[in-house]
PDB file of C-alpha atoms in Angstrom:
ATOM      1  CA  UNK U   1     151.389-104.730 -71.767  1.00 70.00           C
ATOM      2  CA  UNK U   2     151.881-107.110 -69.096  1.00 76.00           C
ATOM      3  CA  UNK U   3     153.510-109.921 -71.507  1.00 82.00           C
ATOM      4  CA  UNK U   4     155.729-107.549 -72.690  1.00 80.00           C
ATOM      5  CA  UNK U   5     156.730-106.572 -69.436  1.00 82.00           C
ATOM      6  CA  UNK U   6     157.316-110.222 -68.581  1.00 82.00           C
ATOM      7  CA  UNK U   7     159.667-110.387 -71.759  1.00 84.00           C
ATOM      8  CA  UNK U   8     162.139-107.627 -70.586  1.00 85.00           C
ATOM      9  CA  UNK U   9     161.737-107.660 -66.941  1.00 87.00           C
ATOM     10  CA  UNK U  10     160.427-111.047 -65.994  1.00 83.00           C
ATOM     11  CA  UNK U  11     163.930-112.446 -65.152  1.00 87.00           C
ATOM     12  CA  UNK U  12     164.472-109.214 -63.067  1.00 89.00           C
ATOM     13  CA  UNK U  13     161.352-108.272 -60.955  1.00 91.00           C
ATOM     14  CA  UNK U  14     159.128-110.325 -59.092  1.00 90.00           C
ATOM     15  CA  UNK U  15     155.300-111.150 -60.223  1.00 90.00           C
ATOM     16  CA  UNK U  16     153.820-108.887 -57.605  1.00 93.00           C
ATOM     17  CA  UNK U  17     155.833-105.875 -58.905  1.00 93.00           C
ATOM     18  CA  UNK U  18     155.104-106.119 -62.496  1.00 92.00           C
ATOM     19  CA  UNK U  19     151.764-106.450 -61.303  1.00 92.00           C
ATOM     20  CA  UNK U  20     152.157-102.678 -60.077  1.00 93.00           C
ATOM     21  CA  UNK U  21     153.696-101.978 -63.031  1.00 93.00           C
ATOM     22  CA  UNK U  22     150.793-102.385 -64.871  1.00 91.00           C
ATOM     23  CA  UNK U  23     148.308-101.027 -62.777  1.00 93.00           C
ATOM     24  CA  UNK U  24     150.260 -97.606 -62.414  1.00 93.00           C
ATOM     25  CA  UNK U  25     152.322 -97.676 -65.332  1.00 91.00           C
ATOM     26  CA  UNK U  26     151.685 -95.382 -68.762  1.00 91.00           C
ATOM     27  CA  UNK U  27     152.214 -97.474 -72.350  1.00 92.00           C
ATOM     28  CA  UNK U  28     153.319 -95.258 -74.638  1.00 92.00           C
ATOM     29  CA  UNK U  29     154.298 -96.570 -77.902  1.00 94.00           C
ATOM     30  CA  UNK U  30     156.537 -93.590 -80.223  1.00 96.00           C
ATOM     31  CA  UNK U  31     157.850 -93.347 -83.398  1.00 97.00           C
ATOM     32  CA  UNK U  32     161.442 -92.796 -84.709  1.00 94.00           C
ATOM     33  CA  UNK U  33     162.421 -88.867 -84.132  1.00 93.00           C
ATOM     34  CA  UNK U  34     159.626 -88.315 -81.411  1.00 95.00           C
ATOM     35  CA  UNK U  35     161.328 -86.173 -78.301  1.00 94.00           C
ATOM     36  CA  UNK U  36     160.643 -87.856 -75.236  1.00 91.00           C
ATOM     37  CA  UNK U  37     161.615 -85.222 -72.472  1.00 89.00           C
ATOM     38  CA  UNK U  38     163.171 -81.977 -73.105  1.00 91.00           C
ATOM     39  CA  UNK U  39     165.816 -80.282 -71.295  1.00 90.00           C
ATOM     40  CA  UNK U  40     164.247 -77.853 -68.731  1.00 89.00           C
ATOM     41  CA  UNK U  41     160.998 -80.386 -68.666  1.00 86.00           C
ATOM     42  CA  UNK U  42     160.226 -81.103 -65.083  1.00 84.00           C
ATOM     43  CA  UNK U  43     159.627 -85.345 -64.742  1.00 81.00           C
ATOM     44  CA  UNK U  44     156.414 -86.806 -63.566  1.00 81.00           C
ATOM     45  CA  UNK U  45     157.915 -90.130 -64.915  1.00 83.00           C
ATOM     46  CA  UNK U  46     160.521 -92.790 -65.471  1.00 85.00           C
ATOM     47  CA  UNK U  47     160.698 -94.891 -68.735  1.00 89.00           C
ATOM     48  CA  UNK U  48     161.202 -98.717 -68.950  1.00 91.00           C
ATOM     49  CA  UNK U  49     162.041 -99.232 -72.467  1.00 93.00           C
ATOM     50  CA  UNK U  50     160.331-102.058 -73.751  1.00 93.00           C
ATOM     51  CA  UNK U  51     161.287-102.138 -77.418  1.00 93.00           C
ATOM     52  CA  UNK U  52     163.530-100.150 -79.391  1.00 94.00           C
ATOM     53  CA  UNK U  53     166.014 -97.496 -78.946  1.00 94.00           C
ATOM     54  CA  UNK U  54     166.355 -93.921 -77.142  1.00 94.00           C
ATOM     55  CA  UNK U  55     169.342 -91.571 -77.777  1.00 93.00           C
ATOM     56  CA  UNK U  56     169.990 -89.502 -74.701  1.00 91.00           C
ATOM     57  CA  UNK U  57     171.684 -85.790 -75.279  1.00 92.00           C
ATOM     58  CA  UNK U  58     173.005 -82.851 -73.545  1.00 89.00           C
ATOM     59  CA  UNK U  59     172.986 -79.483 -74.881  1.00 87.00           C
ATOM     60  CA  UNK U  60     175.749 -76.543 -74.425  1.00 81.00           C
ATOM     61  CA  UNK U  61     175.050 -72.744 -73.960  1.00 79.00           C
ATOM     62  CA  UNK U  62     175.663 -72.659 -78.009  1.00 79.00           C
ATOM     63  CA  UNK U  63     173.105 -74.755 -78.162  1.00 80.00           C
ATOM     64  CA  UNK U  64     174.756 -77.795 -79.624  1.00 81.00           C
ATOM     65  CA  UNK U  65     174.263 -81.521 -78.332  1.00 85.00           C
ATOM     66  CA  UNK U  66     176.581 -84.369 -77.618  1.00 88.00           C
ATOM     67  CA  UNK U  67     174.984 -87.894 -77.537  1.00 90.00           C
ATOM     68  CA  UNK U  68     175.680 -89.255 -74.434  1.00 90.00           C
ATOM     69  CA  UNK U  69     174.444 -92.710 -74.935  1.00 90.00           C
ATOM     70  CA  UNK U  70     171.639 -94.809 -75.965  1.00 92.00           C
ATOM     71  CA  UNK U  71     169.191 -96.892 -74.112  1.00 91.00           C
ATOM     72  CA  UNK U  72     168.099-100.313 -75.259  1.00 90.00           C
ATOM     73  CA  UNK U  73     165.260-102.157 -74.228  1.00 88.00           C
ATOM     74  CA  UNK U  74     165.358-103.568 -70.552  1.00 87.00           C
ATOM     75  CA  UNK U  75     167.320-100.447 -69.711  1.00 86.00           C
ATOM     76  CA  UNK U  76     166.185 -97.148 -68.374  1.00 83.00           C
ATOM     77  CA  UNK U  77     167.387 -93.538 -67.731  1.00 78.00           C
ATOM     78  CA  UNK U  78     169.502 -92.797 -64.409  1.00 72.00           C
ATOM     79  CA  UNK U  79     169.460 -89.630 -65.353  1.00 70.00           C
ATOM     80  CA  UNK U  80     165.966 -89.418 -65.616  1.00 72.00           C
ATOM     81  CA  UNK U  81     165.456 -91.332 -61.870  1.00 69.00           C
ATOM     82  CA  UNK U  82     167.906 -88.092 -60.398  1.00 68.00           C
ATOM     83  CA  UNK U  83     165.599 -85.687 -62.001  1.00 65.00           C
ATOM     84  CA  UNK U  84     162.406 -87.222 -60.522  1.00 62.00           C
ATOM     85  CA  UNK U  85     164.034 -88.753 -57.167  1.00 64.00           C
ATOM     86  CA  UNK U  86     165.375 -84.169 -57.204  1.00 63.00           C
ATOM     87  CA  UNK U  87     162.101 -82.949 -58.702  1.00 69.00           C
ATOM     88  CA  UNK U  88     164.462 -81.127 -60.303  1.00 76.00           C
ATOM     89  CA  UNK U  89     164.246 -80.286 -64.098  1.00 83.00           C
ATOM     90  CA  UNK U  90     165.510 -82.493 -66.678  1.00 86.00           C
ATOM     91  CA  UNK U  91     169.584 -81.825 -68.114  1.00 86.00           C
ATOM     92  CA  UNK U  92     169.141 -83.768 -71.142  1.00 88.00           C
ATOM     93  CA  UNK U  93     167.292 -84.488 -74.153  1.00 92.00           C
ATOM     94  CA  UNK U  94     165.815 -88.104 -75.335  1.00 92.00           C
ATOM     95  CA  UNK U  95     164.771 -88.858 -78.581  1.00 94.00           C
ATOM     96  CA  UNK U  96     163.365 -92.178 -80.217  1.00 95.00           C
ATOM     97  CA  UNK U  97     166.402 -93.718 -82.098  1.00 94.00           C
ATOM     98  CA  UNK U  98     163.657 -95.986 -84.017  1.00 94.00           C
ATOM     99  CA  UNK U  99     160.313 -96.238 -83.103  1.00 95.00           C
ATOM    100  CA  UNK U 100     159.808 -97.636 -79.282  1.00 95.00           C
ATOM    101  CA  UNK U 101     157.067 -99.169 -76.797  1.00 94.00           C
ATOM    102  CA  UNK U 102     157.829 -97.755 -73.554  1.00 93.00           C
ATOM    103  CA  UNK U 103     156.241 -97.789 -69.447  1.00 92.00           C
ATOM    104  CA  UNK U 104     156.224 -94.125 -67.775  1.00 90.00           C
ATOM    105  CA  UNK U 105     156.432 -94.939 -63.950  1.00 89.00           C
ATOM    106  CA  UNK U 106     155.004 -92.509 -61.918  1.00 88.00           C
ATOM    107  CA  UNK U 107     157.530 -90.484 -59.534  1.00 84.00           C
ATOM    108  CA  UNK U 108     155.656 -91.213 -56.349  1.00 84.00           C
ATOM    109  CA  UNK U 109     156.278 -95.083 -56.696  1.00 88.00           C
ATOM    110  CA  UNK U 110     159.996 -94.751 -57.610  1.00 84.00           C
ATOM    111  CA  UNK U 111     160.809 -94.402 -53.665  1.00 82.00           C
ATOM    112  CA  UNK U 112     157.854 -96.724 -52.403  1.00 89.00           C
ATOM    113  CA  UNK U 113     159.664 -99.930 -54.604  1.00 92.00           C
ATOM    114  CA  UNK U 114     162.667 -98.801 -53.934  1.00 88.00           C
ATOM    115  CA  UNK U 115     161.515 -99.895 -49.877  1.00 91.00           C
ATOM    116  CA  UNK U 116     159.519-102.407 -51.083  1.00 93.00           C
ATOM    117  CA  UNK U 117     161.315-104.380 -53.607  1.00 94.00           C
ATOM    118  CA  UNK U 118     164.880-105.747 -53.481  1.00 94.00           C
ATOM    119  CA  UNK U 119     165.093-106.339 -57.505  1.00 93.00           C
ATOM    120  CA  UNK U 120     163.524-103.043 -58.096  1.00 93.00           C
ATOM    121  CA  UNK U 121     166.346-101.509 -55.870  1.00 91.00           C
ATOM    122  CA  UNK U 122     169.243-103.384 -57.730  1.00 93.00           C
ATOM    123  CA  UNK U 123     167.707-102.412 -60.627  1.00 91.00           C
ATOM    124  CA  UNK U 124     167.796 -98.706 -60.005  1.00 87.00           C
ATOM    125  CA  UNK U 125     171.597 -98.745 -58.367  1.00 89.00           C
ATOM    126  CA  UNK U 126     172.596-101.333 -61.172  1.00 90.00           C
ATOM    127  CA  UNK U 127     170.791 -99.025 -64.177  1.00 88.00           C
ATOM    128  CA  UNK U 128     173.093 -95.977 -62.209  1.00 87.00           C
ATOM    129  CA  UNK U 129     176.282 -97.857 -62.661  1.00 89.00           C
ATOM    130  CA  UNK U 130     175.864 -98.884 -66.237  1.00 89.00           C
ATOM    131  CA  UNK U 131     174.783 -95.011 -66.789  1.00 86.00           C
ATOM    132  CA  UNK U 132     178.132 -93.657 -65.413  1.00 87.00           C
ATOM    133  CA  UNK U 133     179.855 -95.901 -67.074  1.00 89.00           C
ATOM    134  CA  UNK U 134     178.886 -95.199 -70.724  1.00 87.00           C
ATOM    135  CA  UNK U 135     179.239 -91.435 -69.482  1.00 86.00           C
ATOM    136  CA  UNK U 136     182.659 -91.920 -68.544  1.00 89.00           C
ATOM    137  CA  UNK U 137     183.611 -94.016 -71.947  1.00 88.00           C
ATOM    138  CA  UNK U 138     182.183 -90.832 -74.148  1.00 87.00           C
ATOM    139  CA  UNK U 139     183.991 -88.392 -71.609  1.00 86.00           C
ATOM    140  CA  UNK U 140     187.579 -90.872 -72.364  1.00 88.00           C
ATOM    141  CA  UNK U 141     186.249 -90.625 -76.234  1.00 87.00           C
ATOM    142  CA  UNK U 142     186.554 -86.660 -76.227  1.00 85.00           C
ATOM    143  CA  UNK U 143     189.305 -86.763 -73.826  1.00 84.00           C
ATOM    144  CA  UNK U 144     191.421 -88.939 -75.680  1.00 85.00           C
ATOM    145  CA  UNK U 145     190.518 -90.179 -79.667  1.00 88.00           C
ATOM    146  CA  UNK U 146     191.040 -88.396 -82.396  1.00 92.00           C
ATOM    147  CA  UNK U 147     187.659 -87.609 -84.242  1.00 94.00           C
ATOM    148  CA  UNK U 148     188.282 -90.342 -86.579  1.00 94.00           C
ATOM    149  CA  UNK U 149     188.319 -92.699 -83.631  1.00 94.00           C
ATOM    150  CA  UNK U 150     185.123 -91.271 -82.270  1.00 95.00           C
ATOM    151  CA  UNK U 151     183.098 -91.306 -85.930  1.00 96.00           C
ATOM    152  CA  UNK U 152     184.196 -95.300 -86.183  1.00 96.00           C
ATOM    153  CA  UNK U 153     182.633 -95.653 -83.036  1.00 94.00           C
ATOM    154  CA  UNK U 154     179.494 -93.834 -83.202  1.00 95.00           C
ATOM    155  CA  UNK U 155     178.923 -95.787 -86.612  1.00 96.00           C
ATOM    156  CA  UNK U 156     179.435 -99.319 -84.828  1.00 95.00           C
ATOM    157  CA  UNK U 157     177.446 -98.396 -81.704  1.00 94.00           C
ATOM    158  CA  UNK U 158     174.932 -96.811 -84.501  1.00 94.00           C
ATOM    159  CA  UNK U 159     174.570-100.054 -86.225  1.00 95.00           C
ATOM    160  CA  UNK U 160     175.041-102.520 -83.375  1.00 94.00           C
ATOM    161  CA  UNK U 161     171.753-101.020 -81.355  1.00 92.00           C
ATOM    162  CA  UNK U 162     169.639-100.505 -84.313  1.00 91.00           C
ATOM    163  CA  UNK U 163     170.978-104.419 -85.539  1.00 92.00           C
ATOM    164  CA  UNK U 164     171.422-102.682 -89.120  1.00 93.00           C
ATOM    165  CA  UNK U 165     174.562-102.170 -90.986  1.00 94.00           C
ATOM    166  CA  UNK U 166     172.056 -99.105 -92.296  1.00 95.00           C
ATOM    167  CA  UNK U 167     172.766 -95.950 -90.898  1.00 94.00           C
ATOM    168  CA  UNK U 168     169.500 -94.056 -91.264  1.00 92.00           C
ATOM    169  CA  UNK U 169     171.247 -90.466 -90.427  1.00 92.00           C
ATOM    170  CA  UNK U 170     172.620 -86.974 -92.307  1.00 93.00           C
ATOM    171  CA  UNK U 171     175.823 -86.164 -92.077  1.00 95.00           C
ATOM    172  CA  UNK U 172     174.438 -82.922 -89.946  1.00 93.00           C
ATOM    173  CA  UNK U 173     172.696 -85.113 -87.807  1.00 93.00           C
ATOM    174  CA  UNK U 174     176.157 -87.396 -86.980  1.00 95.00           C
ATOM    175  CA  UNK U 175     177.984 -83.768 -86.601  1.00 94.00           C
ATOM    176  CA  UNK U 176     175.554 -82.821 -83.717  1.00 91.00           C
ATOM    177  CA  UNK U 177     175.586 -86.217 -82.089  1.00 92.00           C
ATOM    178  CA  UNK U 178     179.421 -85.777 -81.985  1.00 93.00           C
ATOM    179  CA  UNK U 179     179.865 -82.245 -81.192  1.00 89.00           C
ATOM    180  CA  UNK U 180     181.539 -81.499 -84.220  1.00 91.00           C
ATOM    181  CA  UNK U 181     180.802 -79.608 -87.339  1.00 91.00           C
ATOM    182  CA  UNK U 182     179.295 -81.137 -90.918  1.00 93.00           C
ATOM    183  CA  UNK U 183     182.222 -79.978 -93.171  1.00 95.00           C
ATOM    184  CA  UNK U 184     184.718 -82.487 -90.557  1.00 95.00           C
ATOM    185  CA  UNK U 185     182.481 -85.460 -90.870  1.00 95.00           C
ATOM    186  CA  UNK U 186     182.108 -85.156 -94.338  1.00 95.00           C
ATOM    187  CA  UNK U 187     185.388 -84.950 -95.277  1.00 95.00           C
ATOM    188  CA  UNK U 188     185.884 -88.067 -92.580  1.00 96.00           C
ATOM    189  CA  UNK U 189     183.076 -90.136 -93.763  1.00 96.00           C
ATOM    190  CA  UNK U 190     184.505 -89.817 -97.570  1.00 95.00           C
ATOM    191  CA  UNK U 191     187.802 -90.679 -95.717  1.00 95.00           C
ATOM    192  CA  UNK U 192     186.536 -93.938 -94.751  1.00 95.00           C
ATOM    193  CA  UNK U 193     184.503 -94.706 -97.934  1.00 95.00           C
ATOM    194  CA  UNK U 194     188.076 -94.476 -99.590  1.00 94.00           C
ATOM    195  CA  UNK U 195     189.324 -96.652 -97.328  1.00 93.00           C
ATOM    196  CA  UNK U 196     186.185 -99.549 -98.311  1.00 94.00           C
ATOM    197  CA  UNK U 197     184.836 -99.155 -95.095  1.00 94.00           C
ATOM    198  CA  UNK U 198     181.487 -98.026 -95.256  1.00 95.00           C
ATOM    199  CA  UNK U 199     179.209 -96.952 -98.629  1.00 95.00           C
ATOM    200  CA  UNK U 200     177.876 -93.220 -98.921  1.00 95.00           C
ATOM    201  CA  UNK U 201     174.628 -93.538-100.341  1.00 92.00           C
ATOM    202  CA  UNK U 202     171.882 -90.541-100.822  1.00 85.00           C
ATOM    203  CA  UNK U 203     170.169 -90.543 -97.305  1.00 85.00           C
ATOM    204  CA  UNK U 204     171.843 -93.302 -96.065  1.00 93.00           C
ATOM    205  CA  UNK U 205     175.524 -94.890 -95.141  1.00 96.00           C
ATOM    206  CA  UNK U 206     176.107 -98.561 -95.332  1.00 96.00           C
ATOM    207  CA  UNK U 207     179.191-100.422 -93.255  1.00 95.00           C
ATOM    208  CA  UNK U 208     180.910-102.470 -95.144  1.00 94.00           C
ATOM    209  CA  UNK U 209     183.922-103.453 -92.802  1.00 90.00           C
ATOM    210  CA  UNK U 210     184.393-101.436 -89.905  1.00 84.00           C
TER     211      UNK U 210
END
């Protein structure tokens, strides 16, 4: 665990932290599809992704999600940080985009590092800008492109944090991550195979030239 931790986080925390890291830290290792925190969960923990990819979701009164964003690894959840920093209970769902190696910090060292550690505290504010960010670039998505606009994107974000031109996903599964309905993205995703940019297959879309 600790070379790992060196790989993602070695340029970014000192020796003496990851050393805490360790010795505090849960591994878990997950595969694709396995929900990570629900909403309503109360946190007990925040993630540092090691490897692979997390999808992060809210969920509306209909019960229908909107993917907010993904994390890769050397990232971790803002979101998540409120929620423990709060003890309040979790507003969003996160779900293993492919399978993932992951460190659960415990809540009660989040504020002790966050004294003790300048890089751990840049990290934290730093992780919290990138966060709002990405939120506000899927708020300007829904705001302001057409769904058209929004499916192109989703498939190139898809395939640019995965690093596979595969897209491993239903056309009901796209419809939830977009907040839209299966009939629209169907019709859209034929749209664009038309058009040569991407291959329906079976269980699977391939880009072609997006």
């Amino acid at each position: 665990m600790i070379q790992d931790l060196k790989e993602q986080y070695g340029n970014i925390f000192e020796e003496e932290l990851i050393n805490e890291i360790v010795q505090v830290g849960t591994f878990k290792e997950v595969p694709e599809g396995y929900k990570l925190i629900e909403i309503g969960d109360y946190l007990r923990g925040m993630p540092l992704l090691i490897s692979g990819v997390i999808k992060i979701l809210r969920e509306d009164d209909d019960g229908d999600e909107l993917l907010l964003y993904y994390l890769e690894k050397g990232d971790t959840c803002s979101m998540t940080m409120a929620c423990c920093m709060g003890d309040t209970k979790s507003e969003i769902r996160a779900i293993a985009e492919t399978d993932a190696k992951l460190i659960m910090v415990p809540i009660q060292k989040m504020e002790e590092w966050t004294i003790k550690y300048k890089p751990w505290r840049n990290f934290v504010f730093n992780s919290y800008h990138v966060r709002l960010n990405e939120l506000l670039s899927t708020l300007d998505s829904i705001a302001f492109q057409k769904m058209d606009e929004r499916l192109i994107g989703y498939l190139k974000e898809k395939a640019r944090v995965t690093n596979d031109d595969i897209i491993h996903s239903t056309h009901q599964d796209i419809a939830y991550d977009l907040h839209s309905s299966r009939v629209v993205i169907s019709r859209l995703l034929k749209k664009l195979e038309e058009m040569g940019k991407i291959k329906l297959h079976r269980n699977f879309i391939k880009i072609l030239d997006l």
